[in-house]
CSV table of C-alpha atoms and ligand atoms in Angstrom, one decimal:
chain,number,residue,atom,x,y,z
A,1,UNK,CA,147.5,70.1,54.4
A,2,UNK,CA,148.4,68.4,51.1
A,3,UNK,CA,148.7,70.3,47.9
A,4,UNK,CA,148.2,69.3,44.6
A,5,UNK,CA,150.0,71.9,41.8
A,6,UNK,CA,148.7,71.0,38.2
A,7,UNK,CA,150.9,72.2,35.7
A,8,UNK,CA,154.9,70.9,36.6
A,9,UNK,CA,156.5,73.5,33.5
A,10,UNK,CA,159.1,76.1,33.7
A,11,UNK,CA,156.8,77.9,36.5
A,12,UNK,CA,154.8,74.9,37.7
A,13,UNK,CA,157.8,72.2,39.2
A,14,UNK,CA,160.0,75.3,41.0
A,15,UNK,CA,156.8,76.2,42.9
A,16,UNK,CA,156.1,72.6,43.3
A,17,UNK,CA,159.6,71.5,44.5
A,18,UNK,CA,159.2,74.6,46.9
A,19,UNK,CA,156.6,73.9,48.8
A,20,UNK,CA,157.6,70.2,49.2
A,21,UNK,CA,160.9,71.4,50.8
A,22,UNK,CA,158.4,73.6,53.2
A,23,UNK,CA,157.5,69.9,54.6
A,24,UNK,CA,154.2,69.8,52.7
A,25,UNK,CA,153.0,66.7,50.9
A,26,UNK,CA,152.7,67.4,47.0
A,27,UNK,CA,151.0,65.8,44.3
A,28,UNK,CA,152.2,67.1,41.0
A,29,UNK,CA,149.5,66.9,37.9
A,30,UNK,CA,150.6,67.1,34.6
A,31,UNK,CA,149.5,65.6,31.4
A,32,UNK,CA,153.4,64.8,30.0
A,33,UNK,CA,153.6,60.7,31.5
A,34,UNK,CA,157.8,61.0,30.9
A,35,UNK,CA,158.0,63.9,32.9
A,36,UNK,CA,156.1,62.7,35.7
A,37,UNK,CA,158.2,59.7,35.3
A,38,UNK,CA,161.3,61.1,35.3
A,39,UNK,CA,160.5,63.4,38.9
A,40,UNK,CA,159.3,60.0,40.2
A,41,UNK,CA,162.9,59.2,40.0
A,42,UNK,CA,164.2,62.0,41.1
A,43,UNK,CA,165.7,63.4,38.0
A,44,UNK,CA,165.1,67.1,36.9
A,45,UNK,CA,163.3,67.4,33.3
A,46,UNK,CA,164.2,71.2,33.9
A,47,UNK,CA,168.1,71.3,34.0
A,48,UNK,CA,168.7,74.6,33.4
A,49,UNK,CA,166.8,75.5,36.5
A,50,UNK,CA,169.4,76.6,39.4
A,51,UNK,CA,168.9,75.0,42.7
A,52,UNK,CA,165.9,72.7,41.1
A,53,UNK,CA,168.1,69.9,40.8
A,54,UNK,CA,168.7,69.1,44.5
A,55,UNK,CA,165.2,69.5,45.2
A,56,UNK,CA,163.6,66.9,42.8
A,57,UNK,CA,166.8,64.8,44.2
A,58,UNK,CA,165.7,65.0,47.9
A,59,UNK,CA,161.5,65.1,47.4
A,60,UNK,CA,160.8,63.8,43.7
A,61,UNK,CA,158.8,60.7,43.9
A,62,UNK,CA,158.9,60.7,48.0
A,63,UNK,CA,156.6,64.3,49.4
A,64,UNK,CA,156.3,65.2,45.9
A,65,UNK,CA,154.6,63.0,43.5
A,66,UNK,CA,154.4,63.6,39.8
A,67,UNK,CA,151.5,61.7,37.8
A,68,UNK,CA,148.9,62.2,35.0
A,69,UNK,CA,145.4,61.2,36.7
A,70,UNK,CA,143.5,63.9,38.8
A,71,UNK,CA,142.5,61.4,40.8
A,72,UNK,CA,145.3,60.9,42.3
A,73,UNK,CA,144.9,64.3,44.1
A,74,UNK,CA,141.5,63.9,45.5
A,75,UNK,CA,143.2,63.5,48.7
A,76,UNK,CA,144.6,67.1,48.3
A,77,UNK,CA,142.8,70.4,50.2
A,78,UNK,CA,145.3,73.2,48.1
A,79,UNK,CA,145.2,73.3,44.4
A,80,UNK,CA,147.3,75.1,42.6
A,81,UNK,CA,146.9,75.7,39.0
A,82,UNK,CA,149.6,76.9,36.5
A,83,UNK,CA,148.9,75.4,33.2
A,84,UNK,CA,149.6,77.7,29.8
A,85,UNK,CA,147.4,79.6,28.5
A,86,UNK,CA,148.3,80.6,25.3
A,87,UNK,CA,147.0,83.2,22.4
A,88,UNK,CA,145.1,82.5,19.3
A,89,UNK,CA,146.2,84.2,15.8
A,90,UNK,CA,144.0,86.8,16.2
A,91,UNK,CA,145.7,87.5,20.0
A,92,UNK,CA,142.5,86.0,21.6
A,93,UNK,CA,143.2,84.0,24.8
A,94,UNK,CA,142.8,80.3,24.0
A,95,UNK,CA,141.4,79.0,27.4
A,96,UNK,CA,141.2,75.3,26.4
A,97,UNK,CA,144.3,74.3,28.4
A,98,UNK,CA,143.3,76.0,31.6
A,99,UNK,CA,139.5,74.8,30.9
A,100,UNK,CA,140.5,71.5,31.1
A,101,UNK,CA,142.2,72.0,34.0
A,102,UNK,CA,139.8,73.6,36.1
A,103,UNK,CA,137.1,70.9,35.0
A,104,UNK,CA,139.4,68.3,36.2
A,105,UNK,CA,140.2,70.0,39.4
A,106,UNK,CA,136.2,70.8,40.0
A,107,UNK,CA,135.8,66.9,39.5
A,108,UNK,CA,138.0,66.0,42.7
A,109,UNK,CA,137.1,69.1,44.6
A,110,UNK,CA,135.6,69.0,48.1
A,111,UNK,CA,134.1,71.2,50.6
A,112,UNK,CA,136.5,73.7,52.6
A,113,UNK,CA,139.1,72.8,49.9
A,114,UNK,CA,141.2,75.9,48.3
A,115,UNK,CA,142.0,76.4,44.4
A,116,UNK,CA,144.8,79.4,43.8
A,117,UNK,CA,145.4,80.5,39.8
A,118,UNK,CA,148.6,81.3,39.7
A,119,UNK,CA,148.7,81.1,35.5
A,120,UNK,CA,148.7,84.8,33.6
A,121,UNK,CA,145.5,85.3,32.8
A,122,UNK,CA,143.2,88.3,31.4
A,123,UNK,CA,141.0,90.1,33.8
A,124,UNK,CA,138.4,89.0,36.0
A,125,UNK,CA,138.9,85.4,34.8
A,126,UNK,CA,139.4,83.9,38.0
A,127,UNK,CA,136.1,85.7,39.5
A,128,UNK,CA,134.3,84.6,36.3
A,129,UNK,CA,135.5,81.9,34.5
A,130,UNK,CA,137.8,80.1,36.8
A,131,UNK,CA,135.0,79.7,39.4
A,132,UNK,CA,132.2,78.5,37.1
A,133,UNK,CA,134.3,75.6,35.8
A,134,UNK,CA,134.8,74.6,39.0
A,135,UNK,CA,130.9,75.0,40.0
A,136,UNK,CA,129.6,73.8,37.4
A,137,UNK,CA,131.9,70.4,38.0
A,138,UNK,CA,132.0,70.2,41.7
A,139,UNK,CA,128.0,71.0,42.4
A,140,UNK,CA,129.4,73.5,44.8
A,141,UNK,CA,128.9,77.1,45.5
A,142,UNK,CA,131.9,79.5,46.2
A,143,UNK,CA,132.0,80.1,50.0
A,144,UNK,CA,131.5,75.7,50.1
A,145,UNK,CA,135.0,76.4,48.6
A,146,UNK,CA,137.6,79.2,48.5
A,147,UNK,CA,139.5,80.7,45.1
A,148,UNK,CA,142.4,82.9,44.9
A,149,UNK,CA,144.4,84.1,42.0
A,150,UNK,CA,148.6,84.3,43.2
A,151,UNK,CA,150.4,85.6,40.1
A,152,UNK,CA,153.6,83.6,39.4
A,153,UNK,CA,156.6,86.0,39.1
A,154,UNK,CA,159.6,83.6,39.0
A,155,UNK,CA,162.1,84.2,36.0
A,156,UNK,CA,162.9,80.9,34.7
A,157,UNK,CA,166.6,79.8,35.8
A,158,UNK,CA,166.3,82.2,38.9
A,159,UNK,CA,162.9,80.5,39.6
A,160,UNK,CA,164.2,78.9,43.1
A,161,UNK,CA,165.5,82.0,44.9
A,162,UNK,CA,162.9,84.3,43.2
A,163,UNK,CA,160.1,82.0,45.1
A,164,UNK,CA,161.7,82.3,48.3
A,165,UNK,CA,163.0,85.9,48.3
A,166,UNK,CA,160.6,88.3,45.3
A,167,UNK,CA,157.3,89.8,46.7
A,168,UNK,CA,154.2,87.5,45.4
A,169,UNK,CA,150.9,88.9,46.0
A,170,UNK,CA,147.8,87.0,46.3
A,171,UNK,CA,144.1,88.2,46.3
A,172,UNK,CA,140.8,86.5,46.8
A,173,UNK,CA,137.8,86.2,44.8
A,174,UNK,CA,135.8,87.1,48.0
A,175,UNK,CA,136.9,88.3,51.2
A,176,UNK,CA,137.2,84.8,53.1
A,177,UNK,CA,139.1,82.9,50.3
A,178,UNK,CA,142.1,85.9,50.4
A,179,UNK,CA,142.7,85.8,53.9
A,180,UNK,CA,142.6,81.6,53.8
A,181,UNK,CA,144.5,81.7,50.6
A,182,UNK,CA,146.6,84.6,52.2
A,183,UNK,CA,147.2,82.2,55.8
A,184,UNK,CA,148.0,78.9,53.7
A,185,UNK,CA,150.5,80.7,50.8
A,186,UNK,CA,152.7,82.0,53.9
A,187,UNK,CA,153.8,78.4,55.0
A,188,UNK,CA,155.7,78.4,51.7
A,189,UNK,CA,156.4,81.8,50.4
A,190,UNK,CA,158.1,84.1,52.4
A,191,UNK,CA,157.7,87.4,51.2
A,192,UNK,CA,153.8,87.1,50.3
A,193,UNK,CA,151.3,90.3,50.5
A,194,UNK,CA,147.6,90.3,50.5
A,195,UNK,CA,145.7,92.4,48.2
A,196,UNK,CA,142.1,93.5,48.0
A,197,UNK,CA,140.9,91.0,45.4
A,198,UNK,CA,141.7,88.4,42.9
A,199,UNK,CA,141.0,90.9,40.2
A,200,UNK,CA,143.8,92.7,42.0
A,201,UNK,CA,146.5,90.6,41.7
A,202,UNK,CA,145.7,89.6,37.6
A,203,UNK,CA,146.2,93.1,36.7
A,204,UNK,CA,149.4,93.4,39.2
A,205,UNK,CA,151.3,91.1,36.5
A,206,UNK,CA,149.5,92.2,33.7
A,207,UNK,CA,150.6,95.9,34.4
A,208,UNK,CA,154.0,94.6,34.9
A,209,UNK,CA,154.0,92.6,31.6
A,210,UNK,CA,152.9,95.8,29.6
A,211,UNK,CA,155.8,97.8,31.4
A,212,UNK,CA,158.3,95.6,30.4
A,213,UNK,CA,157.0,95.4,26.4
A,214,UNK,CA,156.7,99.0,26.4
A,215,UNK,CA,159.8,99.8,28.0
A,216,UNK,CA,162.0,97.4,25.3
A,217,UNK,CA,160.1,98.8,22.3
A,218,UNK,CA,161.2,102.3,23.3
A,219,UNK,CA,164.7,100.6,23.6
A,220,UNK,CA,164.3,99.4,20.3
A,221,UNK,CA,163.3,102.5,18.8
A,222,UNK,CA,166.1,104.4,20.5
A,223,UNK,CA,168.3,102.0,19.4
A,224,UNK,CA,167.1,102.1,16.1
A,225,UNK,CA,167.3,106.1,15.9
A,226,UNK,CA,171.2,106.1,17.5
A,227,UNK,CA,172.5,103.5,14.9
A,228,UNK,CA,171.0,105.7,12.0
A,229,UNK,CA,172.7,109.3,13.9
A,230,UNK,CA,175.5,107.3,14.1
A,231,UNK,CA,175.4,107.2,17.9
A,232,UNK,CA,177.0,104.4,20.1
A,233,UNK,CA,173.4,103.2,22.1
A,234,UNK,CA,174.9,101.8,25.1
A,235,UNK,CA,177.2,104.4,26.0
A,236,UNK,CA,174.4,107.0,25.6
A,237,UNK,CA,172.5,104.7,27.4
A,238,UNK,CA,174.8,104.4,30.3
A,239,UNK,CA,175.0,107.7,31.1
A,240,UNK,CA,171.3,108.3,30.4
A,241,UNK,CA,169.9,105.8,33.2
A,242,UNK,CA,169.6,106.4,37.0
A,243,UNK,CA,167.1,106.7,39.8
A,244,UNK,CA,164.5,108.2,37.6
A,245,UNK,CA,165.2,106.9,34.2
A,246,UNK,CA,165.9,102.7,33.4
A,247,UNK,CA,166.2,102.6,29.0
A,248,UNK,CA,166.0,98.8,28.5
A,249,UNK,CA,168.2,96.9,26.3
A,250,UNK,CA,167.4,96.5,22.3
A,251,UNK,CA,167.0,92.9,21.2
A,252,UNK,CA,165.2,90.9,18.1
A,253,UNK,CA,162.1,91.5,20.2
A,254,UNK,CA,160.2,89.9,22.5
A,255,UNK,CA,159.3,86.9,23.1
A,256,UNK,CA,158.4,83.4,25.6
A,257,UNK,CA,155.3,82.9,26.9
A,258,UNK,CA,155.1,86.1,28.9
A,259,UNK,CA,155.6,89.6,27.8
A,260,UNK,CA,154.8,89.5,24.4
A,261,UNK,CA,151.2,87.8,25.2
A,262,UNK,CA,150.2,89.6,28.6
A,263,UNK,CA,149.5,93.0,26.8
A,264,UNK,CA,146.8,91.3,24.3
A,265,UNK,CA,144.7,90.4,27.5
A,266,UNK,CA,144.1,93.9,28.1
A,267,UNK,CA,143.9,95.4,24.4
A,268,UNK,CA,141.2,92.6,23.7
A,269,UNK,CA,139.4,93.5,27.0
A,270,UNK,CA,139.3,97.0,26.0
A,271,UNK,CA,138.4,96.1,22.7
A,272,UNK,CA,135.6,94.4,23.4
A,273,UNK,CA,134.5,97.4,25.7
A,274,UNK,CA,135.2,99.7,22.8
A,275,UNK,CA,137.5,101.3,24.4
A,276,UNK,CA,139.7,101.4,21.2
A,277,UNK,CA,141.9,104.5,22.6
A,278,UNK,CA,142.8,102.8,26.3
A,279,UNK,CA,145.5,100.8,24.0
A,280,UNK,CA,147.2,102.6,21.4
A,281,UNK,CA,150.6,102.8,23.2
A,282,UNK,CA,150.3,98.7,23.9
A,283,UNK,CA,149.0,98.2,20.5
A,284,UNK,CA,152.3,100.0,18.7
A,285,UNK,CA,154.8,98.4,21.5
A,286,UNK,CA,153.8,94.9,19.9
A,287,UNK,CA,154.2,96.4,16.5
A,288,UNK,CA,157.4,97.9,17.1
A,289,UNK,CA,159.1,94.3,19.2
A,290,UNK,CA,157.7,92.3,16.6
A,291,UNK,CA,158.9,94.2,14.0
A,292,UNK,CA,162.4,94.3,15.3
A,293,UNK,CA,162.7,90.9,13.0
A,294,UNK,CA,162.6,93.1,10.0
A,295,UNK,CA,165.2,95.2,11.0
A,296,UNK,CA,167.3,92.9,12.0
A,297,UNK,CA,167.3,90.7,8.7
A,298,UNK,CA,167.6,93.9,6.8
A,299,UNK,CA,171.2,95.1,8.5
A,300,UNK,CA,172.1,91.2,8.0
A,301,UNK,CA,171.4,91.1,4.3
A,302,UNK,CA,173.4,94.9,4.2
A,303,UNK,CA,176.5,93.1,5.5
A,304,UNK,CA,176.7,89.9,3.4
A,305,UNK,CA,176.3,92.0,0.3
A,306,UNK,CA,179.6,93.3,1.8
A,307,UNK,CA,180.8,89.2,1.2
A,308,UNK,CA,182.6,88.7,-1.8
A,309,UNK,CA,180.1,85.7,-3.3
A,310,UNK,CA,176.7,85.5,-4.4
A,311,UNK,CA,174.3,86.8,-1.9
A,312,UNK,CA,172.2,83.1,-1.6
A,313,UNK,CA,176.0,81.2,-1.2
A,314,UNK,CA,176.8,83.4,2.3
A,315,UNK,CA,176.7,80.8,4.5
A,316,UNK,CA,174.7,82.7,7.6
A,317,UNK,CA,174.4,81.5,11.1
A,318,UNK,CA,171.7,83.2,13.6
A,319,UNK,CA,173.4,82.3,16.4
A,320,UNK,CA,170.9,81.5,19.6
A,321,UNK,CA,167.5,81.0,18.4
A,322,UNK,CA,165.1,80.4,21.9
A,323,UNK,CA,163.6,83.3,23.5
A,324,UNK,CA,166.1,84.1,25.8
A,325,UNK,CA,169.7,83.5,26.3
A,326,UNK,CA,169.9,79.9,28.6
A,327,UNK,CA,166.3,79.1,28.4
A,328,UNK,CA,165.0,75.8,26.2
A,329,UNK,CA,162.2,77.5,24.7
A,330,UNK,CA,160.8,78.5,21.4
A,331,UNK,CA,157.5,79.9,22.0
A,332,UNK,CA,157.1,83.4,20.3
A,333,UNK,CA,160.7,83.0,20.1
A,334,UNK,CA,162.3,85.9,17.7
A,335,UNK,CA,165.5,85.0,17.0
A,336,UNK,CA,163.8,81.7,15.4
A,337,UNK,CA,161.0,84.2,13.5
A,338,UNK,CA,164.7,85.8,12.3
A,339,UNK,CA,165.7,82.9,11.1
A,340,UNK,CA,162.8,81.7,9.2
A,341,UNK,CA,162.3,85.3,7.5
A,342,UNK,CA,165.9,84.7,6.0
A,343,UNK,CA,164.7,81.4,5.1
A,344,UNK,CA,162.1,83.1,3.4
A,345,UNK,CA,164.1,85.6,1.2
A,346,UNK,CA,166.0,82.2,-0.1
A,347,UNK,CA,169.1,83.2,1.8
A,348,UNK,CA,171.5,80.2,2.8
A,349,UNK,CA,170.3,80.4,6.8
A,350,UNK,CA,171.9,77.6,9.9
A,351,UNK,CA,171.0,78.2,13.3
A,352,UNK,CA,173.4,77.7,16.5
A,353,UNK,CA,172.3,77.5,19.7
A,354,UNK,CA,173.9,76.3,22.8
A,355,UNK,CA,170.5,74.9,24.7
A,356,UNK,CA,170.0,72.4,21.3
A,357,UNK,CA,172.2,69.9,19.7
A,358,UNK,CA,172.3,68.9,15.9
A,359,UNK,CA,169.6,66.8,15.9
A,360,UNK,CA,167.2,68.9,17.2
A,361,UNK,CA,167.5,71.6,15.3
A,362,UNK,CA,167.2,69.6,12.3
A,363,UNK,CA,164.1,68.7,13.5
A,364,UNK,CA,163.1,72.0,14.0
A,365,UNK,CA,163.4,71.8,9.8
A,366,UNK,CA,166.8,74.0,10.4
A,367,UNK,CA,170.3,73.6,9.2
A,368,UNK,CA,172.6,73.8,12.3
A,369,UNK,CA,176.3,75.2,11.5
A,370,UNK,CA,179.3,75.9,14.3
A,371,UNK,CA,179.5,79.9,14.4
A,372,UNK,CA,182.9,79.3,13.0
A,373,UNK,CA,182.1,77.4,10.1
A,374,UNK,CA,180.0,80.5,9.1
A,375,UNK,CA,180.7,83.2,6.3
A,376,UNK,CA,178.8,85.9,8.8
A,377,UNK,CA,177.6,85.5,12.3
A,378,UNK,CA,174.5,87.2,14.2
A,379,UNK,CA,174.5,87.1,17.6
A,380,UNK,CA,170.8,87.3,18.4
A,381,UNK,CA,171.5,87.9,22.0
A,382,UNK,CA,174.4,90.2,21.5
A,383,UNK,CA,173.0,91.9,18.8
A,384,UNK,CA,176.5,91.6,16.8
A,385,UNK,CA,177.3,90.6,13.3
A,386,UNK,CA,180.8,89.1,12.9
A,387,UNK,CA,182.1,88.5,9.6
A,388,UNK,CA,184.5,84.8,9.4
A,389,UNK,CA,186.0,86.3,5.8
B,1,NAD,N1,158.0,80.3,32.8
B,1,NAD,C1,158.0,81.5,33.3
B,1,NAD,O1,159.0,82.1,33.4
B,1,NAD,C2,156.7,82.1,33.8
B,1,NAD,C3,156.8,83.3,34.5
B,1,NAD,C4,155.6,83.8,35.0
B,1,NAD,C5,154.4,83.2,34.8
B,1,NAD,N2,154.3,82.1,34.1
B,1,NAD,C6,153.0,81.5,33.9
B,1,NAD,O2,153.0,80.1,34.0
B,1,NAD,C7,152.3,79.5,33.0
B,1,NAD,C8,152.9,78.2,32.6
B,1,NAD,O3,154.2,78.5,32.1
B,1,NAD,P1,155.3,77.4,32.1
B,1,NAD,O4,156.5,78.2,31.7
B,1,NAD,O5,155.4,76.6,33.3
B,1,NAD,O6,154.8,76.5,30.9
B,1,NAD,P2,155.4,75.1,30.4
B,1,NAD,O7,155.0,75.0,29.0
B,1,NAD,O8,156.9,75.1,30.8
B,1,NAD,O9,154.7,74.0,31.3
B,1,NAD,C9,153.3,73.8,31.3
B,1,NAD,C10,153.1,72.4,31.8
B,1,NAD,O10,151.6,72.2,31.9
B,1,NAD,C11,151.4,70.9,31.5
B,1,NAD,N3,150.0,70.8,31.1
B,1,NAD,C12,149.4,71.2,29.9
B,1,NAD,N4,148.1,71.0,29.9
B,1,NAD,C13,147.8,70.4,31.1
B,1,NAD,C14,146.6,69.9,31.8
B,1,NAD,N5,145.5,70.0,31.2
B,1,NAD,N6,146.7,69.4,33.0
B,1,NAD,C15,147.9,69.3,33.6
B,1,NAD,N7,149.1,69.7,33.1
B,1,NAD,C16,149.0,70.3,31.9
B,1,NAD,C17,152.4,70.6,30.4
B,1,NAD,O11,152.6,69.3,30.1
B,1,NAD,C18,153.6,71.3,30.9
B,1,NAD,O12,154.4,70.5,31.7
B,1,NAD,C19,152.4,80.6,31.9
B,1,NAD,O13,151.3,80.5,31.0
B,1,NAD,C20,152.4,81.9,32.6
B,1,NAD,O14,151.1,82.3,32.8
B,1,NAD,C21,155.4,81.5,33.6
């Protein structure tokens, strides 16, 4: 068996690295030339991935090679994609990434062979989309080959131990691809359950997606409503949460590639089925995480009119400006939507962050500033405003 996993991101490499230190050959496909490059040599482009380090060490450029061409996995029977797929303006899914992907995949493919999604994607893709890409570029017929849809469910900088320890379920598009899917997935990952159907296992991590947005907007709003009664949030909340009860944690609102895009896959399904009332409580969770932003930069423009110089002079630093605390990443990223909105109400705004030196962030078209250097501090992860006057 020889697997080929296109797509060597966040999610991609950890699975990739994994099933290479099963004692599987691996062909990594991704588009990015340095990054192959750089696993060829054993270095880790992802260093603040625990764990990941040792395993491009021992397999990168020896069981597991990275490169750019497709071709170089026609040798493979397993293919694994987990490419993006990201969301348009309007929220549509923008399937251009995992198109490609799939045509590429359907150009190599042979008989007998196995493709697993394992990329977030709306419903019934993988029965629908998925398998006419590959059809229509391999001149075979499903059953010739099998499909599978696996969601990932890693947490990036746990991705390692969450691969070998969290439950991953996998479904097939037909009976025969599950249970061959099913046999070959449980070389690699431990803890894997079989589910009736690929269409199964999308809305499995869809579901869980929507819980999670859901669940922080009503933090948010609780949050929201303690501060204004005057109420200290995370003692109430302490004493509020146990087996039957789990209030999130507030924050500037949601964002990475995940959560804040999983829930539009099912609003615009049921959109399109005109089934406008299915969605209203998924609808107003967006509305209330990405709004979060506003409320934020209005209690931060409250505190340096409190600052004894002209408002535009207070030397502001957002402090932590990627998704999440420890991850490199900026996609949907709130705390840098904060910082921009400041930007946009002419107020003297520098960013901090601990993942990004000087350099980059004045590339990102931001000033950077030490904390300390700073007339008032926000702690985008903390949620705290400190005052350095
Ligand atoms: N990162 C996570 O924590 C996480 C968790 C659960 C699920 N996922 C799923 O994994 C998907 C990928 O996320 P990620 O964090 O790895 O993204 P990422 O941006 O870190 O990596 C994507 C990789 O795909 C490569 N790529 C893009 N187009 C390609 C193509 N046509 N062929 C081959 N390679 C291509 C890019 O060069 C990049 O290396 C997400 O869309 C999501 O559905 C991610």
């Amino acid at each position: 068996m020889k697997v080929a996993v296109i797509g060597l991101g966040k999610a991609g490499l950890p699975l990739a690295a994994v099933i290479a230190d099963s004692g599987f050959e691996v062909v990594g496909v991704d588009i990015d030339e340095r990054k192959c490059e750089m696993i060829n040599n054993g270095i880790n482009p992802i260093p603040e991935e625990a764990g990941l380090d040792e395993l491009i060490k021992k397999h990168g450029g020896k069981n597991l090679i990275a490169t750019p061409s497709y071709e170089d996995a026609t040798d493979c029977n397993v293919f694994v994609v987990i490419v993006p797929l990201l969301i348009d303006e309007d929220h549509n899914p923008d399937f251009r990434i995992l198109e490609d992907a799939f045509r590429n995949v359907g150009k190599v493919l042979k008989k007998r062979d196995l493709v697993v999604l394992e990329t977030t994607v709306p419903p019934m893709a993988t029965e629908t989309l998925a398998k006419r890409w590959l059809e229509e570029e391999s001149g075979l017929k499903l059953g010739d080959f099998y499909l599978a849809y696996s969601p990932e469910r890693i947490m990036t900088g746990y991705s390692i131990s969450r691969l070998k320890k969290f439950p991953k379920v996998i479904g097939g598009v037909n009976e025969e691809s599950g249970t061959r899917a099913f046999e070959i997935y449980r070389k690699f990952i431990p803890n894997l359950h079989l589910v009736s159907s690929a269409r199964v296992a999308e809305f499995i991590k869809l579901i869980e997606g929507c819980y999670r947005d859901v669940n922080i907007a009503l933090a948010n709003e609780l949050f929201k409503i303690a501060n204004e009664l005057g109420v200290d949030f995370y003692e109430a909340r302490e004493y509020a949460n146990h087996e039957y009860c789990h209030i999130h944690l507030p924050s500037t609102g949601v964002g990475g590639h995940c959560i804040p895009v999983y829930p539009w896959f099912l609003i615009k399904e049921m959109e399109k089925r005109e089934k406008f009332n299915y969605v209203r409580l998924l609808r107003v969770a967006r509305e209330i995480n990405d709004g979060m932003v506003n409320y934020w930069a209005e209690k931060i423009v409250l505190e340096c009119m409190k600052i004894d110089k002209p408002l535009n002079d207070v030397k502001i630093c957002i402090k932590g400006i990627t998704f999440r605390k420890g991850v490199k990443e900026l996609y949907h990223s709130r705390n840098l939507a904060l910082a921009k909105l400041l930007m946009e109400k002419r107020l003297n705004v520098f960013v901090y962050d601990e993942m990004f030196n000087k350099e980059e962030i004045e590339k990102l078209g931001l000033k950077w500033i030490e904390p300390n250097e700073a007339d008032l501090v926000f702690d985008a992860f903390e949620l705290k405003i400190a005052w350095n006057v």
